[in-house]
Short mmCIF file of C-alpha atoms in Angstrom, two decimals:
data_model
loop_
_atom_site.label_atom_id
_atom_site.label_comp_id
_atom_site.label_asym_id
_atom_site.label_seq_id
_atom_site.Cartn_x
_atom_site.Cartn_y
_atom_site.Cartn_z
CA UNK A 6 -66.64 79.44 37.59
CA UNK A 7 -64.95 76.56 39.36
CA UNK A 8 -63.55 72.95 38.77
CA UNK A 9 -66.07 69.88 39.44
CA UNK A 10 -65.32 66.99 41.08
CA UNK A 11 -64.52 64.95 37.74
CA UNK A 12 -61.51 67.91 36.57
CA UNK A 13 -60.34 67.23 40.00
CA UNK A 14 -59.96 63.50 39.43
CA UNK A 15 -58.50 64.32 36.64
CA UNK A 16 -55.99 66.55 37.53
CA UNK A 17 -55.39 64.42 40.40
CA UNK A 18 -54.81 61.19 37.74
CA UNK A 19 -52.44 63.40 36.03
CA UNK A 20 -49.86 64.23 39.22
CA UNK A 21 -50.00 60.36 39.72
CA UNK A 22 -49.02 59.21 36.63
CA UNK A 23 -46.36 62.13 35.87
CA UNK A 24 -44.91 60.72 39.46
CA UNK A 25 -44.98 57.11 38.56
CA UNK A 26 -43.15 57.78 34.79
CA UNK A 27 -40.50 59.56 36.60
CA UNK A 28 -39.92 56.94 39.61
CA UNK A 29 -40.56 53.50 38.00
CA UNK A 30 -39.21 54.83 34.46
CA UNK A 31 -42.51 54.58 31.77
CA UNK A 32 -42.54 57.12 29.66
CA UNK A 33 -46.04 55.66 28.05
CA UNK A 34 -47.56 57.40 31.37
CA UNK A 35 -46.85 60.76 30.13
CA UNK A 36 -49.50 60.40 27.92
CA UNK A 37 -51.67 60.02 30.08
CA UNK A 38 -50.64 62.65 32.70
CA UNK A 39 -50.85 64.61 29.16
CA UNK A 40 -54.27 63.78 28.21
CA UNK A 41 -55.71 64.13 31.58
CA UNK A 42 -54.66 67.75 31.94
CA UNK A 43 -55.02 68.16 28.46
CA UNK A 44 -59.28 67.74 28.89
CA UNK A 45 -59.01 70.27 31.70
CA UNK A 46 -57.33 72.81 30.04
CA UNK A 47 -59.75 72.32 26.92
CA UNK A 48 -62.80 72.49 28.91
CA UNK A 49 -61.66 75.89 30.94
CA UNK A 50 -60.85 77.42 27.94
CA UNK A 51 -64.02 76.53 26.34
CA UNK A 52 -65.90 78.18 29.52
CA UNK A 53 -64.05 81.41 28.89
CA UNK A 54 -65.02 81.76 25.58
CA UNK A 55 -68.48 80.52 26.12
CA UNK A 56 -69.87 84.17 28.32
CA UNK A 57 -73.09 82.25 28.49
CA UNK A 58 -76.49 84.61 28.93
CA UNK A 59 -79.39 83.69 30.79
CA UNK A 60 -82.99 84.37 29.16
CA UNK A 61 -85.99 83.95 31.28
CA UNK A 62 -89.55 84.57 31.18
CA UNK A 63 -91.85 84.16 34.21
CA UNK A 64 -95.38 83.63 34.08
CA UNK A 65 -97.13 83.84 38.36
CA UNK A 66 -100.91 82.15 37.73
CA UNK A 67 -103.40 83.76 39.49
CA UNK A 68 -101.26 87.28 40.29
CA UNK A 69 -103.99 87.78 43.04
CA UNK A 70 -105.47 85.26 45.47
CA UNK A 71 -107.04 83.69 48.60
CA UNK A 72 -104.74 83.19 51.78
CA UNK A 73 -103.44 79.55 50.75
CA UNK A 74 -104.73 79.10 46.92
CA UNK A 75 -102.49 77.53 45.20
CA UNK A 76 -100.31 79.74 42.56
CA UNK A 77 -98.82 78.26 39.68
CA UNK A 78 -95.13 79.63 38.50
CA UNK A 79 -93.97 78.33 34.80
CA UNK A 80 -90.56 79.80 33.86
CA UNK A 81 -89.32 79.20 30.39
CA UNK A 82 -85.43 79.17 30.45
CA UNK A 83 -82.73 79.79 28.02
CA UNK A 84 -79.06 79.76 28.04
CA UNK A 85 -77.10 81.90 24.88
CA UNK A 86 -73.75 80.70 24.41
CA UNK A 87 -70.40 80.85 22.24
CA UNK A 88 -69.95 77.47 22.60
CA UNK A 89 -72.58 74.48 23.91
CA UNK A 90 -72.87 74.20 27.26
CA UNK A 91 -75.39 71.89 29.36
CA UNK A 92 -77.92 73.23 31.97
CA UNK A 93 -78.30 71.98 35.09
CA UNK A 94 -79.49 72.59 38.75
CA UNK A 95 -81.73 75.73 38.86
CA UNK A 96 -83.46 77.42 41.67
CA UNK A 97 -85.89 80.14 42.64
CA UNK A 98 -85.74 82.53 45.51
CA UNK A 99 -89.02 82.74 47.94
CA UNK A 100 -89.14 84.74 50.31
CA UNK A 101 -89.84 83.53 54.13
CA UNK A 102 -93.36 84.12 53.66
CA UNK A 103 -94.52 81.64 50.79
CA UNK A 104 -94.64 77.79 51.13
CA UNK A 105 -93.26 75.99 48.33
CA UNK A 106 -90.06 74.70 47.20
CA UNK A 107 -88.58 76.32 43.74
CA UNK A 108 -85.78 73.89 42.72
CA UNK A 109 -85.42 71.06 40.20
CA UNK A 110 -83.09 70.04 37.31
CA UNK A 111 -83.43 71.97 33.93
CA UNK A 112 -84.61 69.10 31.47
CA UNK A 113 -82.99 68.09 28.45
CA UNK A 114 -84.62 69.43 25.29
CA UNK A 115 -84.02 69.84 21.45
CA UNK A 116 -84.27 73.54 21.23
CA UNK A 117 -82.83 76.07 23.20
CA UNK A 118 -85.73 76.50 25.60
CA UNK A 119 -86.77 74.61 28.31
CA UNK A 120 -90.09 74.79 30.67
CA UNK A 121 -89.68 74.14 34.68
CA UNK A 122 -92.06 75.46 37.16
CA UNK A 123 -93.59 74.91 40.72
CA UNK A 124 -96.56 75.71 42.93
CA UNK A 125 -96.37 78.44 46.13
CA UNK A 126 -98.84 79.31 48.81
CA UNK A 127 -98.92 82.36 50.80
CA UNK A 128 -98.90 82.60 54.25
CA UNK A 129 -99.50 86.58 55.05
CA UNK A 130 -101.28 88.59 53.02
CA UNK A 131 -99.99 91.61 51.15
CA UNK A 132 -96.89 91.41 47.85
CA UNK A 133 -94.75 88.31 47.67
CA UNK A 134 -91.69 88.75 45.72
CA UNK A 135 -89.91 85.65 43.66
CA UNK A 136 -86.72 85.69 42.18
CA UNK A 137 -84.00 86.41 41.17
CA UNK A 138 -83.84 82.84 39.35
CA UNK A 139 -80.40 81.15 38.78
CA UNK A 140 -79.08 77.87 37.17
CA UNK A 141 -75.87 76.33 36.85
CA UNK A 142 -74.69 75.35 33.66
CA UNK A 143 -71.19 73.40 32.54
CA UNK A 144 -69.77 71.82 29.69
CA UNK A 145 -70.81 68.43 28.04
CA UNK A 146 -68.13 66.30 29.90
CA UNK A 147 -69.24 68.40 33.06
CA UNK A 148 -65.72 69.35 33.93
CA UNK A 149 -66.37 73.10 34.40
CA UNK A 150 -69.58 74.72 35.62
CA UNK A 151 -70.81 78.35 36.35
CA UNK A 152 -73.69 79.77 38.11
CA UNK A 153 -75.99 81.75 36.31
CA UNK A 154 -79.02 84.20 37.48
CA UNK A 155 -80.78 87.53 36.60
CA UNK A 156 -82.20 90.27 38.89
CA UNK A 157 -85.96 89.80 37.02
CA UNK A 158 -88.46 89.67 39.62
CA UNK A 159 -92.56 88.87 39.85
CA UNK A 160 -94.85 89.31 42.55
CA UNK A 161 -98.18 88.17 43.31
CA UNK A 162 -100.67 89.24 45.88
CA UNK A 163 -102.25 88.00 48.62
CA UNK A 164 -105.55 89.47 49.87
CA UNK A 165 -106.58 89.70 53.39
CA UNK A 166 -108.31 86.99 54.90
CA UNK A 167 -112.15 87.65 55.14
CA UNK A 168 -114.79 86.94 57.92
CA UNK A 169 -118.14 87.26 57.94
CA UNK A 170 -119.20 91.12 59.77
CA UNK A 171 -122.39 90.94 62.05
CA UNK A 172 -125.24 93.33 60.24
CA UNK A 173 -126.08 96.02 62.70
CA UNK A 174 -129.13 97.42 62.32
CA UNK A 175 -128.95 101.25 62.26
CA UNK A 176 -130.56 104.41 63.48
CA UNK A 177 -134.89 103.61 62.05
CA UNK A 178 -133.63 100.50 60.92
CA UNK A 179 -131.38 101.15 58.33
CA UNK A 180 -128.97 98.35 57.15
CA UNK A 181 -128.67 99.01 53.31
CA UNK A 182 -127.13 102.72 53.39
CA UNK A 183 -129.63 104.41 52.23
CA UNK A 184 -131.19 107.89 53.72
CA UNK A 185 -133.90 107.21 56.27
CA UNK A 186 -136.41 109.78 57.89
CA UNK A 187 -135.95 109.27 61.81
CA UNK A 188 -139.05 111.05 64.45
CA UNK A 189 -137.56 113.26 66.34
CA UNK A 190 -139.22 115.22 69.52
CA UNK A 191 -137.45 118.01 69.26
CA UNK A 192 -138.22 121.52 66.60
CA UNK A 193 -136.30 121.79 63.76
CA UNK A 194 -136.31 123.02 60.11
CA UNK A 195 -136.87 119.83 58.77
CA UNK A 196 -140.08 118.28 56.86
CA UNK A 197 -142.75 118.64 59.37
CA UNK A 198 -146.50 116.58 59.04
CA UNK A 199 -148.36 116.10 61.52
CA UNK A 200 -150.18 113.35 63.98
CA UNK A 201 -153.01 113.29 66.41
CA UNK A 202 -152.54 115.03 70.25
CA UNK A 203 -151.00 112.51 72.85
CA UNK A 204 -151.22 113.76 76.34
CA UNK A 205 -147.96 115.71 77.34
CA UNK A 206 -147.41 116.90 74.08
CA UNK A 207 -146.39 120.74 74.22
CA UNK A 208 -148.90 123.42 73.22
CA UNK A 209 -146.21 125.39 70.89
CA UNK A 210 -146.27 121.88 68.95
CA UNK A 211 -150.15 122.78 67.90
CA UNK A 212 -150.79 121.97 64.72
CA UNK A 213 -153.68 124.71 63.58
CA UNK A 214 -154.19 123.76 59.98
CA UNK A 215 -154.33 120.35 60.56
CA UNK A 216 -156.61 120.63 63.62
CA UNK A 217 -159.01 122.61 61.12
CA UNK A 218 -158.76 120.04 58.94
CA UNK A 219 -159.50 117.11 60.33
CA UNK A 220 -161.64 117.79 63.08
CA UNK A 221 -159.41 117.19 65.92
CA UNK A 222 -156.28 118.29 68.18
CA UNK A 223 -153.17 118.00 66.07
CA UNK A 224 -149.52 118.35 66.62
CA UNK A 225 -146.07 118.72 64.68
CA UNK A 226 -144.54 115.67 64.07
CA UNK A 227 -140.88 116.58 63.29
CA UNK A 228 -138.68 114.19 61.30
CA UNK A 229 -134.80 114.63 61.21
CA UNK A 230 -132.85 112.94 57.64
CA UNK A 231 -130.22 110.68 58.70
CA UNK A 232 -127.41 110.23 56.42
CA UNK A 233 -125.58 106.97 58.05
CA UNK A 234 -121.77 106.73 58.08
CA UNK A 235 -119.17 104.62 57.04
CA UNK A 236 -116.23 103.90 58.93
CA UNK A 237 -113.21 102.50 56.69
CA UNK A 238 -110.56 100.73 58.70
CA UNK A 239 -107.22 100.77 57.19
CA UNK A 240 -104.35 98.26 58.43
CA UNK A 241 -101.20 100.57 58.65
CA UNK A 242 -98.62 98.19 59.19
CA UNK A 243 -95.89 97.90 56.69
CA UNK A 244 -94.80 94.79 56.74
CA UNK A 245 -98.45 93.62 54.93
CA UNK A 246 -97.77 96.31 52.39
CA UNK A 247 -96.06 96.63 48.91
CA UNK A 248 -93.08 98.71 49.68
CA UNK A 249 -91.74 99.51 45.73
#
């Protein structure tokens, strides 16, 4: 809680005019050295008995986006008090990482909530915090004020920014994952069928039954199952990561 600059005029009015009715002899000027301090004393009273309580409700629109989509904050703001008190300046931490500015004057309404909010971007991907939100608030002659705040905090989330991956074409041409049958030259225990004799081909690769069949010199033609792989890549540092 401290004085504003109008309680120190005041109190400043009120050593003048206590000086002047003692050294040019008015005595009417002790009313108003009287008065003046009088309003100063009232309205620090009236802030100790007020033990105003901030309520606050955040709403962070989208909670997940794009590097540099726009996210909308709305914050509905109260103030409980003993006695009236006005709100005034408010503000909202950001961290270092989002662009925005979270500060403005709480407006003036008929009930005892009022709306204020602001637009952030973020720069990095991973959690942005906001908060903790505070206000200052002051009697109606705005001779006393106190800060306000609470430790309520929101975050929203910024996912990695995504380029476009070159399709390699795998092992028999496989590009969509799936299981492919790949010819092999070597022996295996694998599905075996068989295709017509090509000079150099090994005589253990002799196909018998299917030379019988159809007429002519046939060998094993071996064929291997690929299962392809996936590689996940995982970005380890930190700093991009949600450490609560």
């Amino acid at each position: 809680m401290w004085l504003t600059g109008r309680s120190v005029a005041l109190i400043a009015a009120a050593v003048v005019s206590l000086l002047l009715a003692a050294i040019a002899g008015i005595p009417a000027l002790l009313y108003v050295t009287g008065l003046c301090a009088g309003l100063v004393a009232v309205a620090v009273v009236l802030a100790l008995l007020a033990r105003p309580r901030l309520d606050l409700t955040r709403t962070v629109v989208p909670a997940i986006v794009e590097p540099d989509e726009v996210v909308e904050v709305e914050i509905r703001v109260g103030v409980r008090s003993g006695v009236p008190v006005v709100a005034g300046h408010w503000r909202d931490r950001l961290p270092s990482t989002v662009l925005g500015e979270a500060t403005g004057t709480v407006p003036v309404t008929d009930g005892p909530y009022a709306t204020v909010g602001y637009e952030v971007r973020g720069r990095r991907r991973g959690s942005h915090e906001l908060g903790p939100f505070s206000v200052i608030v002051g009697d109606a002659f705005g001779l006393v004020q106190r800060s306000l705040s609470t430790s309520d905090r929101d975050r929203f989330i910024v996912l990695p920014r995504r380029s476009p991956l070159d399709v390699r074409v795998g092992p028999a041409g496989a590009t969509d994952g799936a299981t492919r049958l790949h010819p092999t030259s070597g022996l295996g225990q694998d599905d075996v069928i068989a295709r017509p004799y090509l000079p150099g081909d090994a005589l253990k690769r002799w196909h018998w039954k299917a030379t019988a069949h159809h007429g002519e010199p046939m060998v094993r033609q071996e064929e291997s199952e690929l299962r392809p792989s996936v590689l996940v890549v995982l970005d380890a540092d930190p700093r991009v990561h949600d450490q609560a």
